[in-house]
Short mmCIF file of C-alpha atoms and ligand atoms in Angstrom, two decimals:
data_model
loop_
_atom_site.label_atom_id
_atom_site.label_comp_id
_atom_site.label_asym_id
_atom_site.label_seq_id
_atom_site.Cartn_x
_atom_site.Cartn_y
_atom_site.Cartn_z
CA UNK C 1 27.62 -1.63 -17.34
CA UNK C 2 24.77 0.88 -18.34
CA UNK C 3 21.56 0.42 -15.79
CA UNK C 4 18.21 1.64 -16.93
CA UNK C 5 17.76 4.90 -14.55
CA UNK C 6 14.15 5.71 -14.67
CA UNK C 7 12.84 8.91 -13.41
CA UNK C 8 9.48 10.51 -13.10
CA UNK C 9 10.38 14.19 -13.41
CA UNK C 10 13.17 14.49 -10.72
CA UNK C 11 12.12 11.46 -8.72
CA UNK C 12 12.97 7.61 -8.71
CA UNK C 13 16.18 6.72 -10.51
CA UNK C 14 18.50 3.42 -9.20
CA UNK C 15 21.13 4.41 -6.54
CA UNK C 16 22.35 1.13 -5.96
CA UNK C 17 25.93 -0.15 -5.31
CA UNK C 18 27.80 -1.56 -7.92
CA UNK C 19 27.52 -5.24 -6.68
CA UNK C 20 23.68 -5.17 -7.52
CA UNK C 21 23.68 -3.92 -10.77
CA UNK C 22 23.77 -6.44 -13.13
CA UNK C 23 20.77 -8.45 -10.66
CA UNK C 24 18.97 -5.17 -10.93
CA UNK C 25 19.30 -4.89 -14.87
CA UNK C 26 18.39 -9.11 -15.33
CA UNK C 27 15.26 -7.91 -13.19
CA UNK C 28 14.48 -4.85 -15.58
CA UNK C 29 15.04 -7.37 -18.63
CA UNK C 30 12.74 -9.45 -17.36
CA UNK C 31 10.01 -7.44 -16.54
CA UNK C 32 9.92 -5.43 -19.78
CA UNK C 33 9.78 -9.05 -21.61
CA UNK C 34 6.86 -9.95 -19.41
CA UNK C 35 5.06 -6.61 -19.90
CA UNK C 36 5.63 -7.19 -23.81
CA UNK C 37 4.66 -10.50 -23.89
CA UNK C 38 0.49 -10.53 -24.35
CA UNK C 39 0.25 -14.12 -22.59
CA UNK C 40 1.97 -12.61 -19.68
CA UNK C 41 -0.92 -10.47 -18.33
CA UNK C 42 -3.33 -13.00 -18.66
CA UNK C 43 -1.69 -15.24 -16.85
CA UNK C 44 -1.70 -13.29 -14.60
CA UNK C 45 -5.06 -12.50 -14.39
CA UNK C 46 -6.12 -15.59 -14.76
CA UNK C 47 -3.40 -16.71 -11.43
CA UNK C 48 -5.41 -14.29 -9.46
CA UNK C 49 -8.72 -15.04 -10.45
CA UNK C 50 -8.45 -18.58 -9.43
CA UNK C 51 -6.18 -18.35 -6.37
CA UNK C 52 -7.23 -14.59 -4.99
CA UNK C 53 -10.58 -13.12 -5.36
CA UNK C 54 -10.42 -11.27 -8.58
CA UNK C 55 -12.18 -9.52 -9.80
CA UNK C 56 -12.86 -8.13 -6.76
CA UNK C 57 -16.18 -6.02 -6.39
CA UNK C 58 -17.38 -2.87 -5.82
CA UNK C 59 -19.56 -2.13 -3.32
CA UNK C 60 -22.30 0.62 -3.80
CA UNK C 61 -22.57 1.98 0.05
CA UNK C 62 -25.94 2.90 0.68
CA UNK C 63 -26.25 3.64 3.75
CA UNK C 64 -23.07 6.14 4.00
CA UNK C 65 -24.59 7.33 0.97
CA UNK C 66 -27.49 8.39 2.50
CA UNK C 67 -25.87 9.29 6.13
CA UNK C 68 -23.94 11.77 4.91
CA UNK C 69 -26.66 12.67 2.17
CA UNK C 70 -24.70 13.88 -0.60
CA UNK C 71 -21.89 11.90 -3.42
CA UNK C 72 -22.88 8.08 -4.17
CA UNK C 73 -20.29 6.78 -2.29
CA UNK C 74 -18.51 2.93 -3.96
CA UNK C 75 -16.06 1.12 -2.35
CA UNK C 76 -13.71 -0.96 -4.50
CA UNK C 77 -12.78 -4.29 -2.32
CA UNK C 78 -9.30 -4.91 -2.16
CA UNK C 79 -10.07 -6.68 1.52
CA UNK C 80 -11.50 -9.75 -0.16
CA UNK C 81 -8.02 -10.84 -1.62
CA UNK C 82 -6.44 -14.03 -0.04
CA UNK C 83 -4.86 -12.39 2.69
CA UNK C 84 -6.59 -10.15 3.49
CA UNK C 85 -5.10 -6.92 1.37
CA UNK C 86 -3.84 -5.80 -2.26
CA UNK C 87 -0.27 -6.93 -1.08
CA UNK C 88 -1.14 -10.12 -2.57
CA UNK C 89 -1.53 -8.74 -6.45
CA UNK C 90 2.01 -7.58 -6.07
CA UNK C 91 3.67 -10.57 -4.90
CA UNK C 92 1.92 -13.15 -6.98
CA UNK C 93 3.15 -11.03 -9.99
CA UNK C 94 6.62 -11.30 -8.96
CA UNK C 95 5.94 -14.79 -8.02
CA UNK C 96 5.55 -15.45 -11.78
CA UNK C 97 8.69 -12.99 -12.95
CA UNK C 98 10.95 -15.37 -9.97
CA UNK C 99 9.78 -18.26 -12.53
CA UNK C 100 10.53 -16.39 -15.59
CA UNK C 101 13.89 -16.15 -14.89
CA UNK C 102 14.13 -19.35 -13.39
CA UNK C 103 15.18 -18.15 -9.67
CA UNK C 104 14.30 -20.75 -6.31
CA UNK C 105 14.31 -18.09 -3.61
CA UNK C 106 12.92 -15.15 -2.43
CA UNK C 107 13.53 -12.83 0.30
CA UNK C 108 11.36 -10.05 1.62
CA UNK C 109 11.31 -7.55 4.21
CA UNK C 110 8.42 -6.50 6.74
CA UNK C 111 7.41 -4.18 8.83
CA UNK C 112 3.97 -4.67 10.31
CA UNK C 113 4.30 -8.41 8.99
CA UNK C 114 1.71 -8.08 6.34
CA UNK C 115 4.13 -7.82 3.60
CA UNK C 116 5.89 -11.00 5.16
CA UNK C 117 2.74 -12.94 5.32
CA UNK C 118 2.03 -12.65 1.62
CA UNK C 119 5.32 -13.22 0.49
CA UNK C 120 5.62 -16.22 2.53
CA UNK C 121 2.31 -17.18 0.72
CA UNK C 122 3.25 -16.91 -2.87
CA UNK C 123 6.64 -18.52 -1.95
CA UNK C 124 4.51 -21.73 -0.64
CA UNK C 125 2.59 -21.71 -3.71
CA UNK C 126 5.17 -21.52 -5.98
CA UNK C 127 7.52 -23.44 -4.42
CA UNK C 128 10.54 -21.20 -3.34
CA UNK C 129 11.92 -21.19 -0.33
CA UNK C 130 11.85 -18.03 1.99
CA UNK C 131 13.43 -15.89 4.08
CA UNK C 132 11.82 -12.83 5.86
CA UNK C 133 13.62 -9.98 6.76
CA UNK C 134 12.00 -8.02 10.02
CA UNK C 135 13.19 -6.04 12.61
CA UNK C 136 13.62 -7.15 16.58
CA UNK C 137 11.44 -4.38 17.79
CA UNK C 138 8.16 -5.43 15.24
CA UNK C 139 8.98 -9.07 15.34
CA UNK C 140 8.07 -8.74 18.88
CA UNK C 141 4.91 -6.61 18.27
CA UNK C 142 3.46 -9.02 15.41
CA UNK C 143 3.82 -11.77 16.54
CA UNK C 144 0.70 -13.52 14.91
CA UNK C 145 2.16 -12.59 11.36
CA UNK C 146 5.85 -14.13 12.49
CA UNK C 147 3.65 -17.02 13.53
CA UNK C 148 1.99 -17.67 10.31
CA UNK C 149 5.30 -16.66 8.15
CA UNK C 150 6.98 -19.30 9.96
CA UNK C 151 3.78 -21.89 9.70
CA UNK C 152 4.28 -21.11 5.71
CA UNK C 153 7.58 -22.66 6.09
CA UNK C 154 9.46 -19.19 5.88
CA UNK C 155 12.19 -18.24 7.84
CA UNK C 156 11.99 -15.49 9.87
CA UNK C 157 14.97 -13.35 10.76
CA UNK C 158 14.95 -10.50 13.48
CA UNK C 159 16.97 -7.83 12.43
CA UNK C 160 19.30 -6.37 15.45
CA UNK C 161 20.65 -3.04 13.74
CA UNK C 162 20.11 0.41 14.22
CA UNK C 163 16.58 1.18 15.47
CA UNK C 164 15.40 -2.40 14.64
CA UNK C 165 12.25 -1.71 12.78
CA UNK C 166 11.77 -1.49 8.35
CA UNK C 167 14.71 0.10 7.16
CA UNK C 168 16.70 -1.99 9.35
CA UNK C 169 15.23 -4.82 7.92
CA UNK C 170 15.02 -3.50 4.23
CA UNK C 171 18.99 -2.85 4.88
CA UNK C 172 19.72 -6.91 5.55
CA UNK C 173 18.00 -7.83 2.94
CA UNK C 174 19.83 -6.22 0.44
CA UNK C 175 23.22 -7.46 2.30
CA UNK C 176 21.45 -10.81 1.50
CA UNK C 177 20.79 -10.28 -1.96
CA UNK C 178 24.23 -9.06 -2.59
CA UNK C 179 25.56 -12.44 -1.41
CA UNK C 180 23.34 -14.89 -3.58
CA UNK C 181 21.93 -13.36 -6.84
CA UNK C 182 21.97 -16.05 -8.63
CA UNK C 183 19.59 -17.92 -7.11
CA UNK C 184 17.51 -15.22 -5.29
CA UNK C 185 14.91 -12.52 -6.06
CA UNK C 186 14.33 -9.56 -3.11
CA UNK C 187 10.25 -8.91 -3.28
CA UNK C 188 10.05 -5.17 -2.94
CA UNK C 189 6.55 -4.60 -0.82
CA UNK C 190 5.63 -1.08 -2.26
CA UNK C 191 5.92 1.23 -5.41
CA UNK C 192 9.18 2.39 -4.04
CA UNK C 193 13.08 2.00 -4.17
CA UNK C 194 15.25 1.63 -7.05
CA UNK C 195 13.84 1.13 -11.14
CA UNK C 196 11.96 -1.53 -11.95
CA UNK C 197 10.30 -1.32 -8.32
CA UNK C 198 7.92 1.21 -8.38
CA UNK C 199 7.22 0.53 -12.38
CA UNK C 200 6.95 -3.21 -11.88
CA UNK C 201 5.04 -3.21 -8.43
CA UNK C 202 2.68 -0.83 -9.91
CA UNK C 203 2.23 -2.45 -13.03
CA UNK C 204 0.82 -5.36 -11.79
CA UNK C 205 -1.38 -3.31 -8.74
CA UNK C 206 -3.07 -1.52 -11.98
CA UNK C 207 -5.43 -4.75 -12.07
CA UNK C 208 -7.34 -2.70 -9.61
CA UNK C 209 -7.68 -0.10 -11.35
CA UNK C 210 -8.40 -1.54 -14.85
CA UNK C 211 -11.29 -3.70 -13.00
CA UNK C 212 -12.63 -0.80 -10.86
CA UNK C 213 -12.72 1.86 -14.12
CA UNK C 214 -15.28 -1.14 -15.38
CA UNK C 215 -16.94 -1.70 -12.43
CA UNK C 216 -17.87 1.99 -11.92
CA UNK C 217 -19.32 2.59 -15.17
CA UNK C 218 -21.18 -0.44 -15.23
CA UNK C 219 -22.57 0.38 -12.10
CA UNK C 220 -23.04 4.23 -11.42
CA UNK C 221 -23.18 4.89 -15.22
CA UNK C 222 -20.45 7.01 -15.06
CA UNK C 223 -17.18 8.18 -14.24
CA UNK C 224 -16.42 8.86 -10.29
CA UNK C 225 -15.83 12.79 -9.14
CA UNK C 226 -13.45 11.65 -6.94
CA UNK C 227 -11.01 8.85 -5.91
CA UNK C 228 -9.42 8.40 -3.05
CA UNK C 229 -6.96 5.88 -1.93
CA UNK C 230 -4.59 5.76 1.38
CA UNK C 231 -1.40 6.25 0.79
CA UNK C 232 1.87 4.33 2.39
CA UNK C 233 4.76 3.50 0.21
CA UNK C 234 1.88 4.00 -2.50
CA UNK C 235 0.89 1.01 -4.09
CA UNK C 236 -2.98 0.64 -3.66
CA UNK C 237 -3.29 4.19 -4.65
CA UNK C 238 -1.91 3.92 -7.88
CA UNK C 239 -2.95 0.87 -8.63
CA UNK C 240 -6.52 2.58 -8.14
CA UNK C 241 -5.44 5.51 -10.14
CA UNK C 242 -4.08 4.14 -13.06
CA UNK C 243 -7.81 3.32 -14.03
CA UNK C 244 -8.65 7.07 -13.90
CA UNK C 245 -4.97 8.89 -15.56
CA UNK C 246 -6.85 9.96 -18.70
CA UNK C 247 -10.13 10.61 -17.15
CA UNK C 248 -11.46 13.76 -15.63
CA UNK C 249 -11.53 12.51 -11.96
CA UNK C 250 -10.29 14.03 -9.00
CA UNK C 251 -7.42 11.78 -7.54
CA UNK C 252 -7.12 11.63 -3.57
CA UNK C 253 -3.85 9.94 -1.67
CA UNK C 254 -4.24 10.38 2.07
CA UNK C 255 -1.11 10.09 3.85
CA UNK C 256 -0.96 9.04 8.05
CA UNK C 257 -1.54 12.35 9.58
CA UNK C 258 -0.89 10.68 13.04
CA UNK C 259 -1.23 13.02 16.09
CA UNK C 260 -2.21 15.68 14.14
CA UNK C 261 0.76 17.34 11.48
CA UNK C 262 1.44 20.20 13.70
CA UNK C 263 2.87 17.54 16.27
CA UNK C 264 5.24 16.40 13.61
CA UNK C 265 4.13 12.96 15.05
CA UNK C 266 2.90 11.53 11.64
CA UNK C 267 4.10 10.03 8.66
CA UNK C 268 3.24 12.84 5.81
CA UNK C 269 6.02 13.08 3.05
CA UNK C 270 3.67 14.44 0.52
CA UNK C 271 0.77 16.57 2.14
CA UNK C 272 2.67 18.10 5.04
CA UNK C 273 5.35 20.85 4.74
CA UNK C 274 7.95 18.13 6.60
CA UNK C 275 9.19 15.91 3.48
CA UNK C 276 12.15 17.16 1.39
CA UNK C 277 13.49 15.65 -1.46
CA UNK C 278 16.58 13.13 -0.61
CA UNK C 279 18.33 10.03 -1.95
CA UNK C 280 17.84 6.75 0.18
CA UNK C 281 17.04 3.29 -0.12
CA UNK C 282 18.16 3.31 -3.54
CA UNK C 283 15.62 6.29 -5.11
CA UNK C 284 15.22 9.72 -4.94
CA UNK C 285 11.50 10.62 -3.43
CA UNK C 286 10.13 13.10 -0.43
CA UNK C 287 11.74 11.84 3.06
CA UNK C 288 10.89 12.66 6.38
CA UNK C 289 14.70 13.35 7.40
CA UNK C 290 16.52 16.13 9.41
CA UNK C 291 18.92 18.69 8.02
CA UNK C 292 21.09 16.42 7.99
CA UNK C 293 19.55 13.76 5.76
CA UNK C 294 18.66 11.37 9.05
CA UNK C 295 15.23 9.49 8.74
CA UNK C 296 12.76 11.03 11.43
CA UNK C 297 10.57 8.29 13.56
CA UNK C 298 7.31 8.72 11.83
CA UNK C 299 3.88 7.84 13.64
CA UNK C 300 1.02 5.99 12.65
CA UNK C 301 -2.22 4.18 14.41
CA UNK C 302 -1.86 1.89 11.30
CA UNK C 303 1.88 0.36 10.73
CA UNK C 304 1.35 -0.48 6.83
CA UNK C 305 1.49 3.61 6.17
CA UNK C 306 4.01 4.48 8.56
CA UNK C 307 6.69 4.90 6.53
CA UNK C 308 9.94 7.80 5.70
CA UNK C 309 9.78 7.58 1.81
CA UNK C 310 7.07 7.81 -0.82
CA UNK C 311 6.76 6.32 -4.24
CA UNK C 312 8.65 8.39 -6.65
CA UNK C 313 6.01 8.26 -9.14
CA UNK C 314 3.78 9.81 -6.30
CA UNK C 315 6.09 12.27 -5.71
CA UNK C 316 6.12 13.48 -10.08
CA UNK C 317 2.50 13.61 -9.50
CA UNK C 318 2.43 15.28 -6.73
CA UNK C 319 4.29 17.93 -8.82
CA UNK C 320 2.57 18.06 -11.87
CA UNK C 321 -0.69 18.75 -9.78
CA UNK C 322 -2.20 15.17 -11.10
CA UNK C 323 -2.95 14.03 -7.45
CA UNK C 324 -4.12 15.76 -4.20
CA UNK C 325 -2.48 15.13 -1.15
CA UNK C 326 -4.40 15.45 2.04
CA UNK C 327 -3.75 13.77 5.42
CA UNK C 328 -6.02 11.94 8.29
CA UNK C 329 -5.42 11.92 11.75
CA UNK C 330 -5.95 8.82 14.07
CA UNK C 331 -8.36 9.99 15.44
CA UNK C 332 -10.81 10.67 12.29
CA UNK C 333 -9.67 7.65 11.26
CA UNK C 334 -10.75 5.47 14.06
CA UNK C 335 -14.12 7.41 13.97
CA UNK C 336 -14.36 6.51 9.99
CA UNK C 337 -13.37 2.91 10.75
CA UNK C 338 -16.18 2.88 13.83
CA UNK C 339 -18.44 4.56 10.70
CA UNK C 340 -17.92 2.39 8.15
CA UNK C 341 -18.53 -0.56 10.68
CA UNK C 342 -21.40 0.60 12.06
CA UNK C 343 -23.42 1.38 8.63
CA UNK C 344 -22.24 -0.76 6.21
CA UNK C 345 -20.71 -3.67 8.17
CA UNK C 346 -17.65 -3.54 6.41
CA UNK C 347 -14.29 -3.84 8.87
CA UNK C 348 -11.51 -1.35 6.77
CA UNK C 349 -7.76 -1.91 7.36
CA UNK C 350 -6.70 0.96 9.35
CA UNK C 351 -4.63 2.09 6.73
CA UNK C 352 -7.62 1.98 4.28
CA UNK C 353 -9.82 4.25 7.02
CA UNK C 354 -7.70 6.87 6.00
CA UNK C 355 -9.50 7.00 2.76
CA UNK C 356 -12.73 6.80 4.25
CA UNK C 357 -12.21 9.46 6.44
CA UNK C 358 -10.91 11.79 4.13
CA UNK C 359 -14.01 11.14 1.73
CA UNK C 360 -15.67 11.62 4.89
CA UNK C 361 -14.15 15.36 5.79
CA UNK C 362 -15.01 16.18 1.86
CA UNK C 363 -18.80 14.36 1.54
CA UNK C 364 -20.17 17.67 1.78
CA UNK C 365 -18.39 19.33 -0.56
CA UNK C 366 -20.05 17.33 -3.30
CA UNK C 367 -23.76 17.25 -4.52
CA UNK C 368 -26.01 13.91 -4.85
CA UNK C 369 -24.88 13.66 -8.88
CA UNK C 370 -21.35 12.71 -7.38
CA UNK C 371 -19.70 10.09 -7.12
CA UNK C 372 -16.95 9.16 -5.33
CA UNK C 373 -15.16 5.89 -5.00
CA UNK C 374 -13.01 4.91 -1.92
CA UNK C 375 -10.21 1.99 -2.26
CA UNK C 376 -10.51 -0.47 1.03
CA UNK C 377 -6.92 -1.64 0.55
CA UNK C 378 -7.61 -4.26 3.24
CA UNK C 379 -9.33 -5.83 6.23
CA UNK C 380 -9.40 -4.30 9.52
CA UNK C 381 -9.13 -8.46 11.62
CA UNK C 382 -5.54 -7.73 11.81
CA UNK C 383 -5.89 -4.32 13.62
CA UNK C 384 -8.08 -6.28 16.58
CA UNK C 385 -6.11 -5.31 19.06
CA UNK C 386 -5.09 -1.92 17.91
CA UNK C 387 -8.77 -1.41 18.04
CA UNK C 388 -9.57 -2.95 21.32
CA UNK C 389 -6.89 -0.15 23.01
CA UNK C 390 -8.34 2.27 21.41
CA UNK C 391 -11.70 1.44 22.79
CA UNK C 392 -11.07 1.03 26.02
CA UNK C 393 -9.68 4.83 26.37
CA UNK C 394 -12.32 6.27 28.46
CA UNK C 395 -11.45 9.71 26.52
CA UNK C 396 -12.46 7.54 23.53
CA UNK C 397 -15.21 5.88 24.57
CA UNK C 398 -16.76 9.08 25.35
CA UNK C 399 -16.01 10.61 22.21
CA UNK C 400 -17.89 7.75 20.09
CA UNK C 401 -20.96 8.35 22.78
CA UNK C 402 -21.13 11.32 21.58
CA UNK C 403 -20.82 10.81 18.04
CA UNK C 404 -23.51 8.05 18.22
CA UNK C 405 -25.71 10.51 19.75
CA UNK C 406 -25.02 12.53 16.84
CA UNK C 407 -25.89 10.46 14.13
CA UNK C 408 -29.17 9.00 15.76
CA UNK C 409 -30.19 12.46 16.37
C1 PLP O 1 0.55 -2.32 3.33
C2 PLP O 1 -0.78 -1.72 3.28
C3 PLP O 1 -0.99 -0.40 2.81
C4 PLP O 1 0.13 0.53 2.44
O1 PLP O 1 0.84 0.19 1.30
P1 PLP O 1 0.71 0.94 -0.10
O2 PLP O 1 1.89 0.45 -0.85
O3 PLP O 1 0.73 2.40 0.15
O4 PLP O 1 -0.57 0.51 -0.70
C5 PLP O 1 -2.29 0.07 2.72
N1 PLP O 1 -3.34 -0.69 3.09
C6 PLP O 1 -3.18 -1.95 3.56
C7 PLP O 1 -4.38 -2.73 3.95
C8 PLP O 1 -1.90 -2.51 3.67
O5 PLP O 1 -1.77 -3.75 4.15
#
């Protein structure tokens, strides 16, 4: 049987067992019909527009504009989908490919939960039934997401492998998949693993982009200087990106730079000197893995970007010098997310403060012609009580004193 192997430059490819192949080459089939089919994108559009809150806007922010008093700073508002993040583009457009090929179930798998949630979402509105894949160690930390997955009428099973977190979980649900292809489709979460994911999960997060390329020139004129976009398995940022490829704009992925990357305590394949190329998970891509090919624990103050592997098509990027990598540590991220808050009254995702504090570091850099747009992948309710720890560290609290001071002075 010949699979499709797509690479960008050296990265991506399917490494997949033999079992899956022909489930992974009806999925490929499918997709390229749907991308070649012009009613396809429009209903997909049209799906989200009625059911999600597309188009979303973009916010001109004034008042960061003028605190740090240079670049017009926009902020493109993938919060405001249903659900709370740009997970829900991706899922909805596999929601419609499960039809396509006439398929009743779908499985997922989950980390923080967020992933989970959405799935579980699109399965209630189309109809499938559900099972969610998640680890015993975050099932236990998120619980409100295993809460509403089950509500959804998914079910939710704790994964008691290895470390019991993601790849665990990503791990059973391929077992699953091998057992009932017929009938099932495996919802990828990210622009990563084996062709068609990161095409196909891409594809249909470059509504963002598309709308946001608009938005900015209807707005500001012009083109942005710069965008920037956290970056986890990848999926926000290039669905951002893909607005810009052919445009003279600076592209920005910020990556989880934890503890600081000298602690190795962060999740940086792409902007750190710690990822090395590997094959894992079906793909080939920058892992953070020992010597010996073994995933390292990665760290994170937000769990949607802490993650081992990177988007392949990141990765080709990455080499051809089309985006900039850069990294934010928890701690400028909390004080961007306290930042943003504060001025604009907007709550980011954690993983979105990432962007906001790397725009942040680099404000000054630019002059008041700039422009510089910032993708809020998300909204910040989920990371409540994230927050409220990090609050109530008196080290913390005294830092954010200060920095008040600061900016009233
Ligand atoms: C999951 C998540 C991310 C990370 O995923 P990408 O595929 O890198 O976009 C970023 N932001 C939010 C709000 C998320 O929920």
């Amino acid at each position: 049987m010949m699979i499709e192997r797509r690479y960008y430059g050296e990265f991506g490819g399917a490494y997949i067992p033999e079992i899956l192949v022909s489930t992974f080459e009806q999925l490929a089939a499918a997709f390229r019909e749907a991308k070649n089919d012009p009613h396809f994108w429009t209903e997909y559009v049209n799906l989200l527009s009625t059911y999600s809150c597309r188009p979303t806007p973009v916010t001109w922010a004034e008042n960061l504009t003028r605190h740090w008093g240079g670049p017009r700073i926009y902020i493109k508002r993938e919060d405001l989908n249903h659900t709370g993040a740009h997970k829900l583009n991706n899922v909805m457009g596999q929601g419609l490919l499960v039809k396509r090929m006439g398929k009743s179930r779908v499985i997922a798998e989950t980390g923080a939960g967020q992933h989970g949630v959405a799935t579980a979402t699109m399965a209630a509105k189309f109809g499938f039934s559900c099972t969610i894949y998640m680890g015993e160690v975050d099932v236990a930390r998120q619980r409100p997401n295993v809460f509403w997955m089950e509500r959804l009428g998914a079910r939710v099973i704790p994964v008691r492998d290895g470390t019991r977190i993601l790849k665990d979980a990503i791990n059973e649900a391929f077992r699953d998949w091998a057992t009932r292809m017929d009938d099932t489709h495996y919802v990828l979460g990210t622009a990563c693993g084996a062709h068609p994911f990161p095409e196909m999960v891409s594809y249909f997060q470059s509504i963002i982009g598309q709308e946001a390329r608009r938005q900015i020139v209807d707005r500001a004129g012009r083109l942005p200087t710069r965008v920037y976009a956290c970056v986890g398995g990848g999926s926000n940022a290039l669905g951002i990106f893909s607005g810009f490829w052919d445009d003279p704009v600076e592209l920005v992925g910020v990556e989880a730079g934890g503890r600081g990357l000298a602690t190795g305590r962060h999740a940086s394949r792409l902007a750190s000197q710690d990822g090395t190329p590997g094959v894992a998970q079906g793909y080939k891509t920058y892992f953070l893995q020992d010597s010996e090919g073994q995933m390292k624990e990665t760290h994170s103050v937000a769990a949607g970007l802490d993650y081992v592997g990177v988007s392949p098509i990141l990765a080709a990027l990455r080499q051809e010098g089309r985006v900039r990598f850069e990294a934010a540590t928890d701690q400028e991220v909390l004080e961007a997310f306290s930042l943003t808050l504060a001025k604009e009254g907007l709550i980011p995702a954690l993983e979105s403060s990432h962007a906001f504090a790397q725009a942040f570091k680099e404000a000054s850099d630019l002059g008041k012609d700039d422009i510089i747009l910032i993708n809020q992948s998300g909204r910040g309710d989920k990371d409540i009580f994230t927050i409220a720890d990090a609050f109530s560290d008196p080290e913390w609290n005294k830092f954010i004193q200060r920095k008040a001071e600061e900016n009233h002075a």
